[in-house]
Coordinates of C-alpha atoms in Angstrom, one line a residue:
M419 CA 17.5 -25.2 19.9
A420 CA 20.9 -26.7 21.7
L421 CA 21.5 -26.1 17.4
A422 CA 19.8 -22.8 16.8
L423 CA 21.7 -21.4 21.0
E424 CA 25.1 -23.2 18.5
V425 CA 24.1 -20.9 16.1
L426 CA 23.4 -17.9 18.6
T427 CA 26.6 -18.0 20.6
K428 CA 28.9 -18.7 17.2
P429 CA 27.8 -16.1 15.0
G430 CA 31.0 -16.1 12.9
A431 CA 29.1 -20.1 12.3
I432 CA 27.2 -18.0 10.4
V433 CA 28.9 -15.2 8.7
G434 CA 32.5 -17.0 8.6
S435 CA 33.3 -18.5 4.9
D436 CA 30.9 -16.0 3.5
H437 CA 31.7 -12.9 5.2
S438 CA 32.9 -11.0 2.2
S439 CA 29.4 -11.6 1.1
V440 CA 27.6 -9.7 3.9
V441 CA 30.4 -6.8 3.4
S442 CA 28.9 -6.4 -0.3
I443 CA 25.7 -7.0 -0.2
N444 CA 25.5 -4.2 3.2
L445 CA 27.2 -1.7 0.5
F446 CA 25.2 -2.3 -2.9
V447 CA 21.9 -1.6 0.1
A448 CA 23.8 1.4 1.5
L449 CA 24.1 2.5 -1.9
L450 CA 20.8 1.4 -3.7
C451 CA 19.4 3.9 0.0
A452 CA 21.4 6.5 -1.5
C453 CA 20.4 6.7 -4.9
I454 CA 17.1 7.3 -3.7
I455 CA 17.8 9.6 -1.9
I456 CA 20.2 12.1 -4.3
G457 CA 16.8 11.2 -6.6
H458 CA 15.0 12.5 -4.4
L459 CA 16.8 15.3 -4.3
L460 CA 17.5 15.8 -7.6
E461 CA 13.6 15.5 -8.2
E462 CA 13.0 18.6 -9.2
N463 CA 15.6 19.2 -12.1
R464 CA 14.5 16.8 -14.4
W465 CA 17.2 16.5 -16.3
M466 CA 18.3 13.8 -14.1
N467 CA 16.5 10.7 -13.1
E468 CA 16.8 7.8 -11.6
S469 CA 19.1 6.1 -14.0
I470 CA 21.3 8.7 -14.6
T471 CA 22.1 9.3 -10.7
A472 CA 22.7 5.5 -10.0
L473 CA 25.0 5.2 -13.7
A474 CA 26.3 8.7 -11.7
I475 CA 27.1 6.7 -8.7
G476 CA 27.9 3.4 -9.8
L477 CA 30.3 4.8 -11.8
C478 CA 32.1 6.6 -8.8
T479 CA 32.1 2.8 -7.3
G480 CA 33.4 2.1 -9.4
V481 CA 36.2 4.4 -9.4
V482 CA 36.5 4.2 -5.1
I483 CA 36.8 0.3 -5.8
L484 CA 39.6 0.3 -8.3
L485 CA 41.5 2.7 -5.8
T486 CA 41.3 0.6 -2.7
T487 CA 41.6 -3.4 -5.0
G488 CA 44.7 -1.5 -6.8
G489 CA 42.7 -1.9 -10.3
K490 CA 41.9 -5.9 -9.7
S491 CA 37.5 -5.2 -9.1
S492 CA 35.1 -2.4 -9.8
H493 CA 32.4 -4.3 -8.8
L494 CA 30.9 -5.4 -4.8
L495 CA 28.9 -8.6 -6.9
V496 CA 29.3 -10.2 -10.2
F497 CA 27.2 -9.9 -12.8
S498 CA 25.4 -13.0 -13.2
E499 CA 22.0 -13.1 -15.7
D500 CA 19.5 -15.7 -13.4
L501 CA 19.8 -12.6 -11.0
F502 CA 18.4 -9.8 -13.3
F503 CA 16.2 -12.1 -16.0
I504 CA 15.0 -14.4 -12.9
Y505 CA 14.6 -11.4 -9.8
L506 CA 15.3 -8.1 -11.1
L507 CA 12.8 -7.8 -14.7
P508 CA 9.9 -9.7 -12.8
P509 CA 8.6 -7.6 -11.5
I510 CA 9.2 -5.0 -14.2
I511 CA 7.2 -5.8 -16.2
F512 CA 4.7 -6.6 -14.6
N513 CA 4.0 -3.4 -12.8
A514 CA 3.8 -2.0 -16.7
G515 CA 1.5 -4.2 -16.9
F516 CA -0.6 -3.6 -13.7
Q517 CA -0.4 0.1 -14.0
V518 CA -0.7 0.8 -18.2
K519 CA -4.0 2.4 -19.1
K520 CA -5.9 -0.3 -20.6
K521 CA -7.8 3.0 -22.4
Q522 CA -5.4 3.7 -24.5
F523 CA -3.2 0.7 -24.6
F524 CA -5.3 -1.4 -26.3
R525 CA -7.3 1.1 -28.3
N526 CA -4.3 1.8 -30.0
F527 CA -3.5 -1.7 -29.2
M528 CA -2.9 -2.4 -32.9
T529 CA -0.1 0.4 -33.5
I530 CA 2.1 -0.1 -31.1
V531 CA 2.2 -4.0 -31.9
L532 CA 3.2 -2.4 -35.2
F533 CA 5.8 -0.5 -33.9
G534 CA 7.1 -3.3 -30.8
A535 CA 7.0 -5.9 -32.7
V536 CA 7.3 -5.3 -36.7
G537 CA 10.0 -2.7 -36.4
T538 CA 11.7 -4.7 -33.4
L539 CA 11.5 -7.3 -36.6
I540 CA 13.1 -4.3 -39.0
S541 CA 15.3 -2.4 -36.4
T542 CA 17.3 -6.8 -35.9
G543 CA 17.8 -6.6 -39.8
V544 CA 19.1 -2.9 -40.2
I545 CA 21.3 -3.6 -37.6
S546 CA 22.8 -7.0 -38.3
I547 CA 23.5 -6.9 -41.7
G548 CA 24.9 -3.2 -40.5
A549 CA 27.2 -4.7 -38.4
M550 CA 27.7 -7.3 -41.0
H551 CA 29.3 -4.8 -43.3
F552 CA 31.1 -2.8 -41.3
F553 CA 32.6 -5.1 -38.2
K554 CA 33.4 -7.7 -40.6
K555 CA 36.2 -5.3 -42.0
M556 CA 38.0 -4.4 -38.9
N557 CA 38.9 -7.1 -37.3
I558 CA 37.5 -7.7 -34.6
G559 CA 37.7 -11.1 -34.1
S560 CA 35.8 -14.5 -35.3
L561 CA 32.2 -13.2 -35.2
D562 CA 30.1 -16.2 -37.3
I563 CA 26.5 -15.1 -38.6
G564 CA 24.5 -15.7 -35.2
D565 CA 26.7 -13.7 -33.5
Y566 CA 25.2 -10.9 -35.7
L567 CA 22.4 -11.9 -35.6
A568 CA 22.2 -11.3 -32.3
I569 CA 23.5 -7.5 -32.0
G570 CA 20.0 -7.0 -33.9
A571 CA 18.6 -8.1 -31.1
I572 CA 20.8 -6.8 -29.0
F573 CA 21.1 -3.3 -29.8
S574 CA 17.4 -3.2 -31.0
A575 CA 16.0 -3.4 -27.1
T576 CA 15.4 0.3 -26.2
D577 CA 14.9 1.5 -22.6
S578 CA 12.4 4.6 -23.4
V579 CA 12.7 5.6 -19.3
C580 CA 13.9 8.8 -19.2
T581 CA 11.7 10.0 -22.4
L582 CA 8.2 8.4 -20.5
Q583 CA 9.4 10.5 -17.2
V584 CA 9.7 13.8 -19.7
L585 CA 6.4 12.9 -21.3
N586 CA 3.3 13.7 -19.8
Q587 CA 0.6 11.5 -19.7
D588 CA -3.1 13.9 -19.9
E589 CA -0.8 16.2 -22.0
T590 CA -0.3 13.4 -24.3
P591 CA -2.1 10.2 -24.4
L592 CA -1.8 9.6 -27.6
L593 CA 2.0 9.8 -27.5
Y594 CA 3.2 8.1 -23.4
S595 CA 0.4 5.1 -24.3
L596 CA 2.9 4.5 -27.8
V597 CA 5.9 5.1 -26.6
F598 CA 5.0 3.3 -23.4
G599 CA 3.5 0.1 -25.2
E600 CA 5.9 0.0 -27.7
G601 CA 8.9 0.3 -24.6
V602 CA 7.6 -3.0 -23.4
V603 CA 6.8 -4.7 -25.9
N604 CA 10.3 -4.3 -27.7
D605 CA 11.7 -5.7 -24.4
A606 CA 9.7 -8.9 -24.9
T607 CA 10.1 -9.6 -28.7
S608 CA 13.8 -8.4 -28.6
V609 CA 13.9 -11.7 -25.8
V610 CA 12.1 -13.8 -28.0
L611 CA 14.0 -13.5 -31.3
F612 CA 17.4 -13.4 -29.2
N613 CA 16.5 -16.3 -28.1
A614 CA 15.0 -18.0 -31.1
I615 CA 18.2 -17.2 -32.7
Q616 CA 19.5 -18.8 -30.2
S617 CA 18.1 -22.5 -30.3
F618 CA 18.4 -22.6 -33.6
D619 CA 21.6 -23.1 -36.7
L620 CA 22.2 -20.8 -38.4
S621 CA 25.0 -21.8 -40.2
H622 CA 22.8 -22.5 -43.2
I623 CA 20.5 -20.8 -44.0
N624 CA 17.4 -21.8 -46.8
S625 CA 13.7 -20.3 -46.6
S626 CA 12.6 -23.9 -44.8
V627 CA 15.0 -22.8 -42.1
A628 CA 13.3 -19.0 -42.4
M629 CA 10.1 -20.1 -41.8
Q630 CA 10.3 -22.3 -39.3
F631 CA 12.0 -20.1 -37.5
F632 CA 9.0 -17.0 -37.9
G633 CA 6.5 -19.9 -36.9
N634 CA 9.4 -20.5 -33.5
F635 CA 9.3 -16.9 -33.1
L636 CA 5.3 -16.2 -33.8
N637 CA 4.2 -19.7 -31.7
L638 CA 6.5 -18.1 -28.6
F639 CA 4.4 -15.1 -28.9
I640 CA 1.1 -16.2 -28.7
S641 CA 2.1 -19.2 -26.4
S642 CA 3.5 -16.6 -24.1
T643 CA -0.2 -14.7 -24.4
I644 CA -1.9 -16.9 -23.4
L645 CA -0.3 -18.4 -20.3
G646 CA -0.4 -15.1 -18.8
V647 CA -3.8 -14.2 -19.9
L648 CA -4.6 -17.6 -18.1
S649 CA -2.7 -17.1 -15.0
G650 CA -4.1 -13.9 -14.1
L651 CA -8.2 -15.1 -14.4
L652 CA -6.9 -18.1 -12.4
S653 CA -5.4 -15.9 -10.2
A654 CA -9.3 -13.7 -9.4
Y655 CA -10.9 -16.4 -9.5
I656 CA -9.4 -18.4 -7.0
I657 CA -9.2 -14.7 -5.2
K658 CA -13.1 -13.9 -6.5
K659 CA -14.0 -17.4 -4.8
L660 CA -12.4 -17.2 -2.0
Y661 CA -12.4 -14.1 -0.9
F662 CA -9.5 -14.0 1.6
G663 CA -10.2 -10.2 2.3
R664 CA -13.0 -11.4 4.9
R665 CA -10.5 -13.0 7.8
S666 CA -6.9 -11.7 6.2
T667 CA -6.0 -9.0 3.8
D668 CA -2.2 -10.1 4.2
R669 CA -3.3 -14.1 2.0
E670 CA -4.7 -11.6 -0.7
V671 CA -1.6 -10.2 -1.4
A672 CA 0.5 -12.6 -0.7
L673 CA -1.1 -14.9 -3.7
M674 CA -1.7 -12.0 -6.3
I675 CA 2.3 -11.9 -5.6
L676 CA 3.1 -15.1 -5.9
M677 CA 0.6 -16.0 -8.8
A678 CA 2.6 -13.3 -11.0
Y679 CA 5.8 -14.7 -10.1
L680 CA 4.0 -17.7 -10.5
S681 CA 3.5 -16.9 -14.2
Y682 CA 6.5 -15.1 -15.0
M683 CA 8.9 -18.5 -13.7
L684 CA 6.1 -20.4 -15.7
A685 CA 7.1 -19.3 -18.3
E686 CA 10.7 -20.4 -17.9
L687 CA 9.2 -23.7 -17.0
F688 CA 7.8 -23.5 -20.8
Y689 CA 10.6 -21.9 -22.5
L690 CA 8.1 -19.2 -23.4
S691 CA 8.4 -15.4 -23.2
A692 CA 8.6 -14.6 -19.9
I693 CA 8.3 -11.2 -20.3
L694 CA 4.9 -11.4 -22.1
T695 CA 3.7 -13.8 -19.9
V696 CA 4.2 -11.5 -16.9
F697 CA 2.9 -8.5 -18.4
F698 CA -0.7 -9.6 -20.3
C699 CA -0.4 -11.6 -16.7
G700 CA -0.1 -7.5 -15.5
I701 CA -2.9 -6.9 -17.1
V702 CA -5.5 -9.2 -16.4
M703 CA -5.0 -8.9 -13.0
S704 CA -5.0 -5.0 -13.2
H705 CA -8.2 -5.7 -14.1
Y706 CA -10.6 -8.7 -12.4
T707 CA -8.3 -9.8 -10.1
W708 CA -7.8 -6.4 -8.3
H709 CA -10.8 -5.5 -7.5
N710 CA -11.2 -8.8 -6.2
V711 CA -9.5 -7.7 -3.1
T712 CA -10.3 -5.0 -0.5
E713 CA -9.6 -1.6 -0.1
S714 CA -6.7 -1.7 1.9
S715 CA -5.8 -5.2 -0.9
R716 CA -5.7 -2.9 -3.6
V717 CA -3.8 0.5 -2.0
T718 CA -0.9 -2.0 -0.1
T719 CA -0.9 -4.0 -3.9
K720 CA -0.8 -1.4 -6.1
H721 CA 2.3 -0.1 -4.1
A722 CA 4.3 -3.0 -3.2
F723 CA 4.4 -3.2 -6.9
A724 CA 5.3 -0.7 -7.5
T725 CA 8.1 -0.8 -5.2
L726 CA 9.8 -3.6 -6.4
S727 CA 10.1 -2.2 -10.2
F728 CA 11.2 0.9 -8.8
V729 CA 13.7 -1.0 -6.3
S730 CA 14.7 -3.5 -9.5
E731 CA 15.4 -0.5 -11.9
I732 CA 17.7 1.4 -9.1
F733 CA 19.8 -2.5 -8.4
I734 CA 20.2 -3.4 -12.1
F735 CA 21.8 1.0 -12.7
L736 CA 23.7 1.2 -10.0
Y737 CA 25.5 -2.2 -10.9
V738 CA 25.6 -1.1 -14.8
G739 CA 27.6 1.7 -13.7
M740 CA 30.5 -0.8 -11.2
D741 CA 30.2 -2.9 -14.4
A742 CA 31.7 -0.7 -17.1
L743 CA 34.8 -0.4 -15.2
D744 CA 35.3 -3.9 -15.0
I745 CA 38.8 -3.8 -16.2
E746 CA 39.4 -7.1 -16.5
K747 CA 36.6 -6.7 -20.1
W748 CA 39.6 -3.5 -21.1
K749 CA 42.1 -5.8 -20.7
L750 CA 41.8 -7.1 -23.2
V751 CA 40.5 -4.4 -26.1
S752 CA 43.1 -2.0 -24.3
H753 CA 45.6 -3.5 -26.9
S754 CA 43.2 -1.7 -29.3
P755 CA 40.9 1.4 -28.3
G756 CA 40.6 2.8 -31.1
T757 CA 38.6 -0.2 -32.8
S758 CA 36.9 -0.5 -29.8
A759 CA 35.7 3.3 -30.1
G760 CA 34.5 2.9 -34.3
V761 CA 33.2 0.1 -33.0
S762 CA 30.8 2.1 -30.4
A763 CA 30.1 4.8 -33.3
I764 CA 28.8 2.1 -35.4
L765 CA 26.6 1.0 -33.0
L766 CA 25.0 4.1 -32.2
G767 CA 24.8 5.3 -35.8
L768 CA 23.0 1.5 -36.4
V769 CA 20.6 2.3 -33.7
M770 CA 19.9 5.8 -35.2
V771 CA 19.9 4.1 -38.9
G772 CA 17.1 1.0 -37.8
R773 CA 15.1 2.7 -35.5
A774 CA 14.9 5.8 -38.3
A775 CA 13.8 3.3 -40.8
F776 CA 10.8 1.8 -39.0
V777 CA 9.5 4.8 -37.2
F778 CA 8.5 7.4 -39.7
S779 CA 7.5 4.3 -42.2
L780 CA 5.2 2.5 -39.7
S781 CA 3.9 5.9 -38.9
F782 CA 2.4 6.3 -42.3
L783 CA 0.8 3.5 -42.4
S784 CA -0.8 3.6 -38.6
N785 CA -1.8 7.2 -39.8
L786 CA -4.5 5.5 -42.8
T787 CA -6.3 4.1 -40.4
K788 CA -6.7 5.8 -38.6
N789 CA -11.1 8.9 -38.6
S790 CA -9.6 11.5 -36.6
S791 CA -6.5 13.6 -37.7
C792 CA -5.8 14.4 -33.5
E793 CA -5.6 10.4 -33.8
K794 CA -2.4 10.6 -36.1
I795 CA 0.4 10.9 -35.3
D796 CA 2.4 14.4 -36.8
I797 CA 5.3 14.6 -37.4
K798 CA 6.7 16.5 -34.3
Q799 CA 5.3 13.1 -33.0
Q800 CA 7.6 10.6 -34.7
V801 CA 10.2 12.3 -34.6
T802 CA 9.7 12.3 -30.3
I803 CA 9.8 8.6 -30.3
W804 CA 12.0 7.4 -33.1
W805 CA 14.1 9.5 -29.6
A806 CA 12.6 8.0 -27.2
G807 CA 13.8 4.2 -28.5
L808 CA 17.3 5.5 -29.2
M809 CA 19.2 5.0 -25.2
R810 CA 19.6 1.4 -24.3
G811 CA 19.4 -0.2 -20.7
A812 CA 20.0 -3.3 -19.1
V813 CA 17.5 -5.5 -21.5
S814 CA 21.3 -4.9 -24.3
M815 CA 23.7 -5.4 -21.3
A816 CA 21.9 -8.6 -20.0
L817 CA 21.3 -9.9 -23.6
A818 CA 25.1 -9.3 -24.9
Y819 CA 25.9 -10.8 -21.2
N820 CA 24.3 -14.4 -22.8
Q821 CA 25.3 -14.0 -25.7
F822 CA 29.5 -12.4 -25.0
T823 CA 30.5 -13.6 -21.9
N824 CA 30.5 -17.2 -19.7
S825 CA 28.8 -15.6 -16.2
G826 CA 29.7 -12.4 -16.6
Y827 CA 33.7 -13.4 -17.8
T828 CA 35.1 -13.2 -21.4
Q829 CA 38.9 -14.8 -22.3
L830 CA 37.9 -13.5 -26.1
R831 CA 39.4 -10.2 -28.3
G832 CA 36.1 -10.1 -29.9
S833 CA 33.9 -11.1 -27.8
A834 CA 35.3 -8.7 -24.6
I835 CA 35.6 -5.6 -27.5
M836 CA 30.8 -6.7 -27.8
I837 CA 31.1 -6.6 -23.9
T838 CA 32.6 -2.7 -23.6
S839 CA 30.8 -1.5 -26.9
T840 CA 27.1 -2.5 -25.0
I841 CA 28.2 -0.5 -22.2
T842 CA 29.6 2.0 -23.9
V843 CA 26.1 2.7 -26.4
V844 CA 24.3 2.0 -22.7
L845 CA 26.1 4.5 -20.7
F846 CA 27.0 7.2 -23.5
S847 CA 22.2 6.7 -24.9
T848 CA 21.5 7.0 -21.2
V849 CA 23.3 9.6 -19.9
V850 CA 23.8 11.7 -23.0
F851 CA 20.3 11.6 -24.6
G852 CA 18.3 10.9 -21.4
L853 CA 19.7 14.5 -20.4
M854 CA 19.1 15.9 -23.4
T855 CA 16.0 14.4 -23.7
K856 CA 14.1 16.9 -21.7
P857 CA 14.5 19.9 -23.7
I858 CA 14.3 18.1 -27.2
V859 CA 10.4 16.6 -26.1
R860 CA 9.7 20.1 -25.5
I861 CA 11.1 22.1 -28.5
L862 CA 9.0 19.2 -30.7
L863 CA 5.6 19.1 -27.9
P864 CA 5.5 22.9 -26.2
S865 CA 2.7 22.9 -23.6
P866 CA -0.3 23.6 -24.3
N867 CA -0.9 26.2 -22.0
H868 CA 1.1 28.2 -24.4
T869 CA 0.6 27.3 -27.2
S870 CA -2.3 24.9 -28.7
S871 CA -1.6 21.3 -29.1
S872 CA -2.2 18.3 -31.2
E873 CA -3.9 16.8 -29.3
P874 CA -7.4 16.4 -27.7
S875 CA -8.0 19.2 -25.1
S876 CA -11.4 17.6 -23.4
P877 CA -11.2 14.3 -22.0
K878 CA -14.5 13.2 -23.0
S879 CA -12.9 13.2 -26.6
L880 CA -10.3 10.7 -26.3
I881 CA -13.2 8.1 -25.1
V882 CA -16.3 8.6 -27.8
P883 CA -14.1 5.9 -29.8
L884 CA -13.9 3.0 -27.1
L885 CA -17.8 4.1 -25.8
N886 CA -20.4 1.6 -26.9
G887 CA -23.0 1.9 -29.6
Q888 CA -25.1 3.8 -27.7
D889 CA -22.6 6.6 -26.4
L890 CA -21.7 7.1 -29.8
E891 CA -24.7 8.0 -30.7
D892 CA -26.0 10.0 -28.1
N893 CA -22.7 11.8 -29.2
K894 CA -23.1 11.8 -33.0
G895 CA -24.5 15.4 -32.7
S896 CA -21.2 16.8 -30.2
Y897 CA -18.6 16.2 -33.0
D898 CA -17.7 16.6 -37.0
V899 CA -17.2 12.6 -38.5
S900 CA -14.9 12.4 -41.9
Y901 CA -15.8 9.7 -43.7
P902 CA -12.9 7.5 -44.7
T903 CA -11.5 5.9 -47.9
S904 CA -12.8 2.2 -48.6
L905 CA -9.0 2.2 -47.8
R906 CA -8.9 4.0 -44.3
M907 CA -12.6 2.7 -43.5
L908 CA -11.5 -1.1 -44.7
L909 CA -8.4 -0.4 -42.3
S910 CA -10.8 1.0 -39.1
T911 CA -13.9 -0.3 -38.2
P912 CA -12.4 -3.7 -37.0
S913 CA -10.4 -1.4 -33.9
L914 CA -13.5 -0.2 -32.8
T915 CA -15.9 -3.0 -33.4
V916 CA -13.7 -4.5 -31.5
H917 CA -13.9 -2.9 -28.7
H918 CA -17.2 -2.7 -28.0
Y919 CA -18.3 -6.4 -28.8
W920 CA -15.1 -7.0 -26.2
R921 CA -16.9 -5.2 -23.7
D922 CA -20.5 -7.0 -24.0
F923 CA -18.7 -9.9 -23.9
D924 CA -16.7 -9.3 -20.7
D925 CA -20.0 -7.9 -19.1
A926 CA -22.1 -11.0 -19.8
F927 CA -19.3 -13.9 -19.4
M928 CA -16.1 -12.8 -17.9
R929 CA -16.9 -10.7 -15.3
P930 CA -19.1 -12.3 -13.4
V931 CA -17.4 -15.4 -13.3
F932 CA -13.9 -13.9 -12.7
G933 CA -14.9 -10.7 -10.9
G934 CA -14.0 -7.1 -12.4
R935 CA -15.3 -3.2 -11.4
G936 CA -18.8 -3.9 -10.7
F937 CA -18.5 -7.5 -9.5
V938 CA -16.8 -7.2 -6.3
P939 CA -17.8 -10.0 -4.0
F940 CA -20.3 -8.2 -0.8
I941 CA -19.9 -10.0 2.5
P942 CA -21.5 -7.7 5.3
G943 CA -19.2 -6.2 7.7
S944 CA -16.0 -6.2 4.9
P945 CA -13.5 -3.2 3.8
T946 CA -15.3 -3.2 0.8
E947 CA -19.2 -3.4 2.0
G948 CA -18.9 0.4 2.4
S949 CA -18.0 1.6 -0.7
L950 CA -19.7 -0.8 -2.7
L951 CA -23.0 1.0 -1.0
Q952 CA -22.0 3.6 -1.9

């Protein structure tokens, strides 16, 4: 008590040595509030979005800080990879899994994996080979094979936020599901690939090293997914058995948030892909755990996860905007501005070519597995998917800092060029491509109110392939069934039967143990009693 009184009587003891940090945090929080307010005022103008707004405010703040510090610094906080990967990224990825429409996601799961995993590998190869070919002729500094492969992984990480804000999930469910799902799987694949590149000695590449690299990549992918599923199931089992809601909904909410974060940190502990782990943990928790809690806890958790994700995204883009004017990095490349601009232009070109290399080819393969024309990806949708992945964002920035800086600083000219070029590509793609997204999407995908759309107009037609065998029999007369070729039948039949068998297994074994819709704990007098009786 005496110590507490002493601290209260001497407020300088709390902030004496770190007063500048407290001032920086205050200013940064005030800027976050400004981003939210301005974003709200610009909400009706869909040319702008929170990402572009935060970048613009960050740039303006960076200019002000540069002027007030005499050109010494442009940001309030020093970039920290731990801050990004441990505190900011988890709520964004978890909320993506928690809010995803599972039927559409798993209905198009093979196509999403094709774009997000296989497509990212193709894009990484194209960008790495192109960078190696051009940069060796430009004298940008000493870069080894590991750096070139890392560049491929860095610039294969997409940011489709702008496109998702324009797409209508109800009007174009197939396209929205593909863009959204590919974005999440792409981020996870890029980070797994980047970590695999860093963990291998790539100075002497042979067939053995390549096979080991590919095996390690698959192991990370599968192990991370399994850990996420197990973490989600554990949270569902604990909450179902103990049913905290009968006494305290606060405990339910706290446990869901902590279990979600624990899954992410466990993946980091075991050197797995934390992004994949927390994404699938979010899917499992939304399928089982969320239905085991009270009505009030459901509302609270849904908005809590969305709010944390929203603030984290704004935080990242605000910082990127300020860091874009970091004078130390630009000083190292000031003697050759043409080289830096050339590197940025080449990287933008490689990003566009690398994405086109897999979007159109993999779309053709995906269409071979589809029976109905409404399930196929037409050329306009393919162009939209290609465009949606041209924007680069926070993941690319974080990976570039990890590869080319030490605690946010760099003293090597080649590394400085890569950092400044990454910043340029992120700013240009987010602002320029982001502003062009709305008119391009509106041209390619006109509103169904004015013209016909390639998407099915009836909500019933969207879920027919997801229904069980009895439902399919009932609706057989309502739909024209085209008989596929042998190749299409071989490729598409498993996608219809897997869901049928999963639903039977889920209802018979999983939901009775882990809860979920239809298996909510019934406690007399609980907040869920009324809804259960209805």
